[in-house]
Short mmCIF file of C-alpha atoms in Angstrom, two decimals:
data_model
loop_
_atom_site.label_atom_id
_atom_site.label_comp_id
_atom_site.label_asym_id
_atom_site.label_seq_id
_atom_site.Cartn_x
_atom_site.Cartn_y
_atom_site.Cartn_z
CA UNK A 188 2.35 35.95 -74.89
CA UNK A 189 5.65 36.47 -73.18
CA UNK A 190 7.37 35.70 -76.74
CA UNK A 191 5.54 38.58 -78.26
CA UNK A 192 3.29 36.54 -80.52
CA UNK A 193 -0.04 35.15 -80.37
CA UNK A 194 -0.11 31.33 -79.30
CA UNK A 195 -1.02 30.16 -82.70
CA UNK A 196 1.76 31.88 -84.49
CA UNK A 197 4.05 30.95 -81.84
CA UNK A 198 3.21 27.38 -82.32
CA UNK A 199 3.38 27.70 -86.25
CA UNK A 200 7.02 29.01 -86.00
CA UNK A 201 8.15 26.10 -83.50
CA UNK A 202 6.44 23.62 -86.08
CA UNK A 203 7.87 24.85 -89.15
CA UNK A 204 11.26 25.95 -88.15
CA UNK A 205 12.19 23.40 -85.39
CA UNK A 206 9.80 20.32 -85.90
CA UNK A 207 8.85 20.46 -82.21
CA UNK A 208 5.69 20.16 -80.82
CA UNK A 209 4.21 22.81 -78.30
CA UNK A 210 3.15 21.81 -74.95
CA UNK A 211 2.30 23.52 -71.67
CA UNK A 212 5.70 22.80 -70.44
CA UNK A 213 7.61 24.34 -73.52
CA UNK A 214 11.25 24.86 -72.23
CA UNK A 215 13.18 27.89 -72.27
CA UNK A 216 15.48 26.66 -74.66
CA UNK A 217 12.60 26.50 -77.34
CA UNK A 218 11.60 30.13 -76.81
CA UNK A 219 15.18 31.08 -76.88
CA UNK A 220 15.22 29.51 -80.46
CA UNK A 221 12.05 31.09 -81.44
CA UNK A 222 13.18 34.55 -80.01
CA UNK A 223 16.72 34.30 -81.90
CA UNK A 224 14.85 33.40 -84.93
CA UNK A 225 11.89 35.91 -85.14
CA UNK A 226 13.26 38.81 -82.84
CA UNK A 227 9.72 40.07 -81.84
CA UNK A 228 10.15 43.69 -81.15
CA UNK A 229 9.15 45.36 -79.05
CA UNK A 230 8.53 42.52 -76.37
CA UNK A 231 9.65 41.59 -72.71
CA UNK A 232 12.21 39.33 -73.75
CA UNK A 233 15.57 40.47 -74.81
CA UNK A 234 18.86 38.81 -75.70
CA UNK A 235 20.16 39.25 -71.80
CA UNK A 236 17.28 36.63 -70.86
CA UNK A 237 19.06 33.78 -72.55
CA UNK A 238 22.67 34.90 -72.66
CA UNK A 239 23.30 36.02 -68.84
CA UNK A 240 22.91 34.23 -65.50
CA UNK A 241 20.85 36.98 -64.32
CA UNK A 242 18.55 37.43 -67.18
CA UNK A 243 17.63 33.58 -67.01
CA UNK A 244 16.90 33.54 -63.34
CA UNK A 245 14.81 37.08 -63.86
CA UNK A 246 12.77 35.59 -66.67
CA UNK A 247 11.90 32.39 -64.44
CA UNK A 248 11.01 34.57 -61.54
CA UNK A 249 9.04 36.69 -63.55
CA UNK A 250 6.94 33.55 -65.08
CA UNK A 251 6.63 32.22 -61.68
CA UNK A 252 5.26 35.59 -60.15
CA UNK A 253 2.83 35.84 -63.14
CA UNK A 254 1.54 32.09 -63.10
CA UNK A 255 1.49 32.18 -59.42
CA UNK A 256 -0.64 35.26 -59.11
CA UNK A 257 -2.98 34.21 -61.88
CA UNK A 258 -3.54 31.13 -60.01
CA UNK A 259 -4.76 32.84 -56.89
CA UNK A 260 -8.39 33.75 -56.37
CA UNK A 261 -9.15 37.42 -55.40
CA UNK A 262 -11.59 40.19 -55.45
CA UNK A 263 -11.77 43.87 -54.87
CA UNK A 264 -13.32 42.85 -51.35
CA UNK A 265 -9.77 41.36 -50.41
CA UNK A 266 -8.41 45.18 -50.81
CA UNK A 267 -8.84 47.38 -47.44
CA UNK A 268 -10.89 50.18 -48.37
CA UNK A 269 -9.53 53.94 -47.98
CA UNK A 270 -5.89 52.44 -47.59
CA UNK A 271 -2.80 54.00 -48.67
CA UNK A 272 0.35 51.87 -49.50
CA UNK A 273 3.21 54.48 -49.37
CA UNK A 274 6.50 53.37 -51.72
CA UNK A 275 7.34 52.12 -55.02
CA UNK A 276 4.61 50.03 -56.79
CA UNK A 277 7.26 47.40 -57.50
CA UNK A 278 7.58 46.52 -53.53
CA UNK A 279 3.81 46.23 -53.30
CA UNK A 280 3.03 43.78 -56.27
CA UNK A 281 3.37 40.88 -54.31
CA UNK A 282 0.93 42.09 -51.39
CA UNK A 283 -1.96 43.44 -53.48
CA UNK A 284 -4.49 40.84 -53.74
CA UNK A 285 -5.38 39.59 -57.29
CA UNK A 286 -8.32 40.91 -59.36
CA UNK A 287 -8.62 43.59 -56.81
CA UNK A 288 -7.60 46.87 -58.78
CA UNK A 289 -10.32 48.44 -60.82
CA UNK A 290 -8.08 51.37 -62.43
CA UNK A 291 -4.69 52.23 -62.53
CA UNK A 292 -3.54 55.88 -63.11
CA UNK A 293 0.07 57.06 -63.42
CA UNK A 294 2.45 59.18 -64.84
CA UNK A 295 5.70 57.44 -65.01
CA UNK A 296 9.18 58.83 -65.72
CA UNK A 297 9.81 59.58 -69.23
CA UNK A 298 13.02 57.88 -70.51
CA UNK A 299 16.18 59.97 -70.00
CA UNK A 300 14.44 63.03 -68.69
CA UNK A 301 15.18 62.69 -65.09
CA UNK A 302 17.69 61.04 -62.47
CA UNK A 303 16.85 59.32 -59.43
CA UNK A 304 19.18 58.12 -56.63
CA UNK A 305 19.99 54.63 -56.17
CA UNK A 306 17.23 53.89 -53.67
CA UNK A 307 14.88 53.93 -56.79
CA UNK A 308 16.60 51.40 -58.71
CA UNK A 309 14.62 48.35 -59.59
CA UNK A 310 15.78 44.59 -60.44
CA UNK A 311 14.35 43.85 -63.80
CA UNK A 312 13.82 40.56 -65.09
CA UNK A 313 16.76 40.96 -67.98
CA UNK A 314 19.20 41.27 -64.96
CA UNK A 315 19.68 45.01 -65.10
CA UNK A 316 19.46 47.22 -61.93
CA UNK A 317 18.23 50.58 -62.87
CA UNK A 318 15.60 53.35 -62.08
CA UNK A 319 12.76 53.41 -64.17
CA UNK A 320 13.39 56.14 -66.89
CA UNK A 321 17.26 55.70 -66.28
CA UNK A 322 17.83 52.93 -68.81
CA UNK A 323 20.63 53.11 -71.39
CA UNK A 324 18.48 52.71 -74.32
CA UNK A 325 15.06 53.44 -75.28
CA UNK A 326 14.27 49.93 -76.07
CA UNK A 327 15.12 48.93 -72.18
CA UNK A 328 12.72 51.65 -71.29
CA UNK A 329 9.93 50.18 -73.62
CA UNK A 330 10.59 46.69 -72.31
CA UNK A 331 10.62 47.45 -68.94
CA UNK A 332 7.11 49.38 -69.46
CA UNK A 333 5.83 46.10 -70.77
CA UNK A 334 7.08 44.02 -68.04
CA UNK A 335 5.41 46.40 -65.72
CA UNK A 336 2.02 45.85 -67.38
CA UNK A 337 2.78 42.08 -67.05
CA UNK A 338 2.93 42.24 -63.27
CA UNK A 339 -0.15 44.53 -63.15
CA UNK A 340 -2.31 42.28 -65.21
CA UNK A 341 -2.96 39.59 -62.42
CA UNK A 342 -3.95 42.34 -60.09
CA UNK A 343 -6.83 43.97 -62.25
CA UNK A 344 -10.38 43.02 -62.14
CA UNK A 345 -11.95 41.56 -65.36
CA UNK A 346 -12.92 44.98 -66.47
CA UNK A 347 -10.16 46.97 -65.06
CA UNK A 348 -8.36 49.46 -67.06
CA UNK A 349 -4.65 51.19 -66.95
CA UNK A 350 -4.22 54.87 -67.70
CA UNK A 351 -0.57 55.50 -68.61
CA UNK A 352 0.59 58.96 -69.17
CA UNK A 353 3.78 58.78 -71.21
CA UNK A 354 5.33 61.13 -73.71
CA UNK A 355 7.95 60.85 -76.37
CA UNK A 356 11.59 61.99 -76.27
CA UNK A 357 13.76 63.15 -78.73
CA UNK A 358 17.25 61.53 -79.39
CA UNK A 359 19.50 64.47 -78.88
CA UNK A 360 22.97 65.21 -77.35
CA UNK A 361 21.32 66.93 -74.50
CA UNK A 362 22.40 65.35 -71.25
CA UNK A 363 20.58 64.44 -68.27
CA UNK A 364 20.74 66.51 -65.04
CA UNK A 365 19.08 65.49 -61.68
CA UNK A 366 17.50 68.90 -61.65
CA UNK A 367 17.77 72.45 -62.73
CA UNK A 368 19.55 73.55 -59.67
CA UNK A 369 22.50 71.14 -60.56
CA UNK A 370 22.82 72.77 -64.03
CA UNK A 371 22.73 76.16 -62.62
CA UNK A 372 25.41 75.42 -60.01
CA UNK A 373 27.45 74.07 -63.00
CA UNK A 374 27.04 77.06 -64.94
CA UNK A 375 27.79 79.44 -61.89
CA UNK A 376 31.07 77.61 -61.20
CA UNK A 377 32.27 78.09 -65.04
CA UNK A 378 32.02 74.63 -65.78
CA UNK A 379 32.50 74.14 -69.32
CA UNK A 380 30.42 70.86 -69.24
CA UNK A 381 27.23 71.84 -67.46
CA UNK A 382 25.69 68.16 -67.50
CA UNK A 383 26.67 64.90 -65.59
CA UNK A 384 27.35 61.61 -66.97
CA UNK A 385 24.26 59.10 -66.90
CA UNK A 386 23.40 55.71 -68.17
CA UNK A 387 20.68 57.09 -69.97
CA UNK A 388 22.27 58.78 -73.21
CA UNK A 389 20.03 60.30 -75.68
CA UNK A 390 22.09 60.65 -78.64
CA UNK A 391 22.87 58.37 -81.47
CA UNK A 392 26.27 56.92 -80.59
CA UNK A 393 26.12 53.10 -81.01
CA UNK A 394 22.33 52.95 -81.40
CA UNK A 395 21.30 50.65 -84.20
CA UNK A 396 19.37 53.00 -86.16
CA UNK A 397 18.28 56.08 -84.21
CA UNK A 398 20.00 59.43 -85.34
CA UNK A 399 20.31 62.65 -83.41
CA UNK A 400 16.99 64.66 -83.23
CA UNK A 401 15.04 61.81 -84.00
CA UNK A 402 11.79 60.88 -82.08
CA UNK A 403 12.38 57.69 -80.24
CA UNK A 404 8.41 57.01 -80.70
CA UNK A 405 8.17 55.59 -77.42
CA UNK A 406 4.40 55.95 -76.80
CA UNK A 407 3.73 53.87 -80.15
CA UNK A 408 6.47 51.26 -79.24
CA UNK A 409 4.59 50.69 -76.02
CA UNK A 410 1.45 50.23 -77.59
CA UNK A 411 2.76 47.92 -80.21
CA UNK A 412 4.51 46.00 -77.37
CA UNK A 413 1.55 45.65 -75.22
CA UNK A 414 -0.38 44.49 -78.42
CA UNK A 415 2.14 41.54 -78.80
CA UNK A 416 2.04 40.78 -75.01
CA UNK A 417 -1.71 40.19 -75.34
CA UNK A 418 -3.24 43.66 -73.58
CA UNK A 419 -5.95 45.19 -75.23
#
């Protein structure tokens, strides 16, 4: 459910709004039209997927990855027992056998709470390159979370589960430091501004509806987005 809708509803929107017939080769142009009309939120799709070259290429790569992996035969026996893969999970998605993972347990970075070095940057399907949790908006963070689930799905067994520990974040003007020592050094040196500029800004400037001190409702939005993407 890349579009963020059940297939039956997606077909209905296309039939009623565009007088087209859905097939297994529905074009990205049709998906873009449906997205522009219905704006399913949250979902993996964003405006960048249809308006930038990087986003279009990223979307095609994401679709190709999922379709290729779902077409592969795999089982837990294909994964070597007592093996530790060191590194970012995003670097290992391609090498882990399909249908080989029974349980995923993780506590990912919360949005806008930590700053990681550029070596942790991830190339996302919407064309952005940023570390998970360092996105400029909560919407980008939610979308990237759903994208991560999408990449995990082909790797899970039929009874596989994902345990995802994530907390909510207040939309405040508290800026983000890499760590507490960085802020302490700034205070010690008498700096009036004891924070550093980051991509992720937890305040209302420029946001569509969030005000200062609002909860972003990220856990709820993630759950809603996963429902839209077909997870349960």
